[in-house]
Amino acid sequence: MPFLPSRRADFGTERPPNPPRAFDLTRTLPDDVGLGWTAEECLPPLLHEDGARYTPDPFGPLHARRAVARFLATLDANCDPESLVLAPGTSDLFARILETLTDPGDDVLVPEPGYPLLDMIARTLGIALRPYPLCPDDPHLDAAALRARVGPRTRAVLVTSPHNPIGWRLGLDDLDVLANLGLPVVADEVFRGYDHLPGPAPSALRLRGKVPLAVLGGLSKAALLPGMKVAWASIGDPDGTRFRDTVGLLSDTWLGTASPVLAALPRWLEDAPKKRDALRRRVAENLATLRATVIACPALTAPVPASGWYATLRLPAVLDEDAWVAAFAREDVTVTPGWLFDFRGAPRVVLSLVVPTAIFAEGLRRIGEVIRTVVDRR
Ligand SMILES: Cc1ncc(COP(=O)(O)O)c(C=O)c1O
């Protein structure tokens, strides 16, 4: 099977290496940036009576699904615990959901740019990813552009809200566009609740009953516990329960997450808000630094993200993306090149907004200096 038509397909083979430097603005793992849980905070809930028992359920035990539904309600995302299916990661859920919705040779619409999570899954399933444009400087769902991308074998449309990396989040108009498209909607909401604009974004869960729907989230971002390997999807099917049941049937084969982890899940979700708040404070401070840097460096443009853990920088086209990344690396700053997310057009790089504030500030100062020097030389 030919590889996917993606510029990032050659990642790690033909691209220059991008090793971490002193000012590493790519880190997002909570433990790496001082936002993780200590063993004292994280491990005691595992010593729960229920964790020693094994009661297999393809959807995950109901007590754990109820805890997830309670947690989602605190993020303005209401769903019935019965609609939820738990698995050891969103990739696992994406695979089961897409396997349910497609046959080999089909395709699904995915945002471009976007987080490169699905390439391998699509390849394994023998389906194609059909990109639809999400303009990084004015992101919204364009009904005509989406419709133009629908082909005879298009089986679903995928959205990421908050979007990684551009920070776009669904609005009510976007939900109408999705409802009118009429395709099953698979919404990745792992970054839900990390908003920089006032008010919560509407969840794709509002599409329940209108189109077949899967809305995903997980402990990695919800509670900053990526190592515990729990994710969830709320699945809704306006025509009955075939979608949810088929995902359940596939899950019955894999029966993913370990019992002690599922027993501890309710406690972790109850404790998650303080971890989330610490991360939000970090992001707010780094965003303020970013705004100040952009004001001081007119050659640099950074669209203000509405939500999420990332910011993108648009760089002057006097160098290409890899040359900019290399120039920053020479000043000991690591950033993620835009091509990894299939950005088109102007050179862009992606920064993590969750790195420690002193590292972010100094890294960004150096980036500003490099840009000034390069632009002045031209
Ligand atoms: C948009 C998006 N979806 C899904 C994931 C994977 O999440 P998990 O580790 O919970 O499977 C990531 C990881 O960063 C992500 O950025």
PDB file of C-alpha atoms and ligand atoms in Angstrom, residues 89-91 94 115 117 160 162 164 188 190-191 218-221 226 229-231 310, ligand 1:
ATOM      1  CA  GLY A  89      -5.701   5.703  24.488  1.00  0.00           C
ATOM      2  CA  THR A  90      -7.390   7.891  21.941  1.00  0.00           C
ATOM      3  CA  SER A  91      -5.418   6.184  19.161  1.00  0.00           C
ATOM      4  CA  PHE A  94      -9.806   6.217  16.776  1.00  0.00           C
ATOM      5  CA  TYR A 115      -1.886  16.628  14.737  1.00  0.00           C
ATOM      6  CA  LEU A 117      -2.072  10.875  14.982  1.00  0.00           C
ATOM      7  CA  THR A 160     -10.140  18.511  16.685  1.00  0.00           C
ATOM      8  CA  PRO A 162      -9.419  22.577  20.788  1.00  0.00           C
ATOM      9  CA  ASN A 164      -3.649  20.916  18.091  1.00  0.00           C
ATOM     10  CA  ASP A 188     -11.189  14.851  19.229  1.00  0.00           C
ATOM     11  CA  VAL A 190      -8.776  15.816  24.373  1.00  0.00           C
ATOM     12  CA  PHE A 191      -7.836  19.458  25.075  1.00  0.00           C
ATOM     13  CA  GLY A 218      -8.651  11.147  27.768  1.00  0.00           C
ATOM     14  CA  LEU A 219      -6.748  11.252  31.018  1.00  0.00           C
ATOM     15  CA  SER A 220      -3.549  12.410  29.297  1.00  0.00           C
ATOM     16  CA  LYS A 221      -4.804  15.968  28.900  1.00  0.00           C
ATOM     17  CA  PRO A 226      -0.744  10.287  30.101  1.00  0.00           C
ATOM     18  CA  LYS A 229      -3.505   5.154  29.605  1.00  0.00           C
ATOM     19  CA  VAL A 230      -7.222   5.866  29.820  1.00  0.00           C
ATOM     20  CA  ALA A 231      -9.256   7.515  27.095  1.00  0.00           C
ATOM     21  CA  TYR A 310       0.259  25.356  21.711  1.00  0.00           C
TER      22      TYR A 310
HETATM   23  C1  LIG B   1      -5.143  16.317  19.333  1.00  0.00           C
HETATM   24  C2  LIG B   1      -4.649  15.107  20.053  1.00  0.00           C
HETATM   25  N1  LIG B   1      -5.426  14.012  20.108  1.00  0.00           N
HETATM   26  C3  LIG B   1      -5.032  12.907  20.768  1.00  0.00           C
HETATM   27  C4  LIG B   1      -3.817  12.844  21.394  1.00  0.00           C
HETATM   28  C5  LIG B   1      -3.415  11.585  22.114  1.00  0.00           C
HETATM   29  O1  LIG B   1      -3.993  11.556  23.358  1.00  0.00           O
HETATM   30  P1  LIG B   1      -3.877  10.256  24.304  1.00  0.00           P
HETATM   31  O2  LIG B   1      -2.473  10.219  24.783  1.00  0.00           O
HETATM   32  O3  LIG B   1      -4.852  10.540  25.389  1.00  0.00           O
HETATM   33  O4  LIG B   1      -4.250   9.084  23.505  1.00  0.00           O
HETATM   34  C6  LIG B   1      -2.973  13.952  21.350  1.00  0.00           C
HETATM   35  C7  LIG B   1      -1.678  13.923  22.016  1.00  0.00           C
HETATM   36  O5  LIG B   1      -1.009  14.915  22.202  1.00  0.00           O
HETATM   37  C8  LIG B   1      -3.403  15.109  20.675  1.00  0.00           C
HETATM   38  O6  LIG B   1      -2.625  16.194  20.606  1.00  0.00           O
END
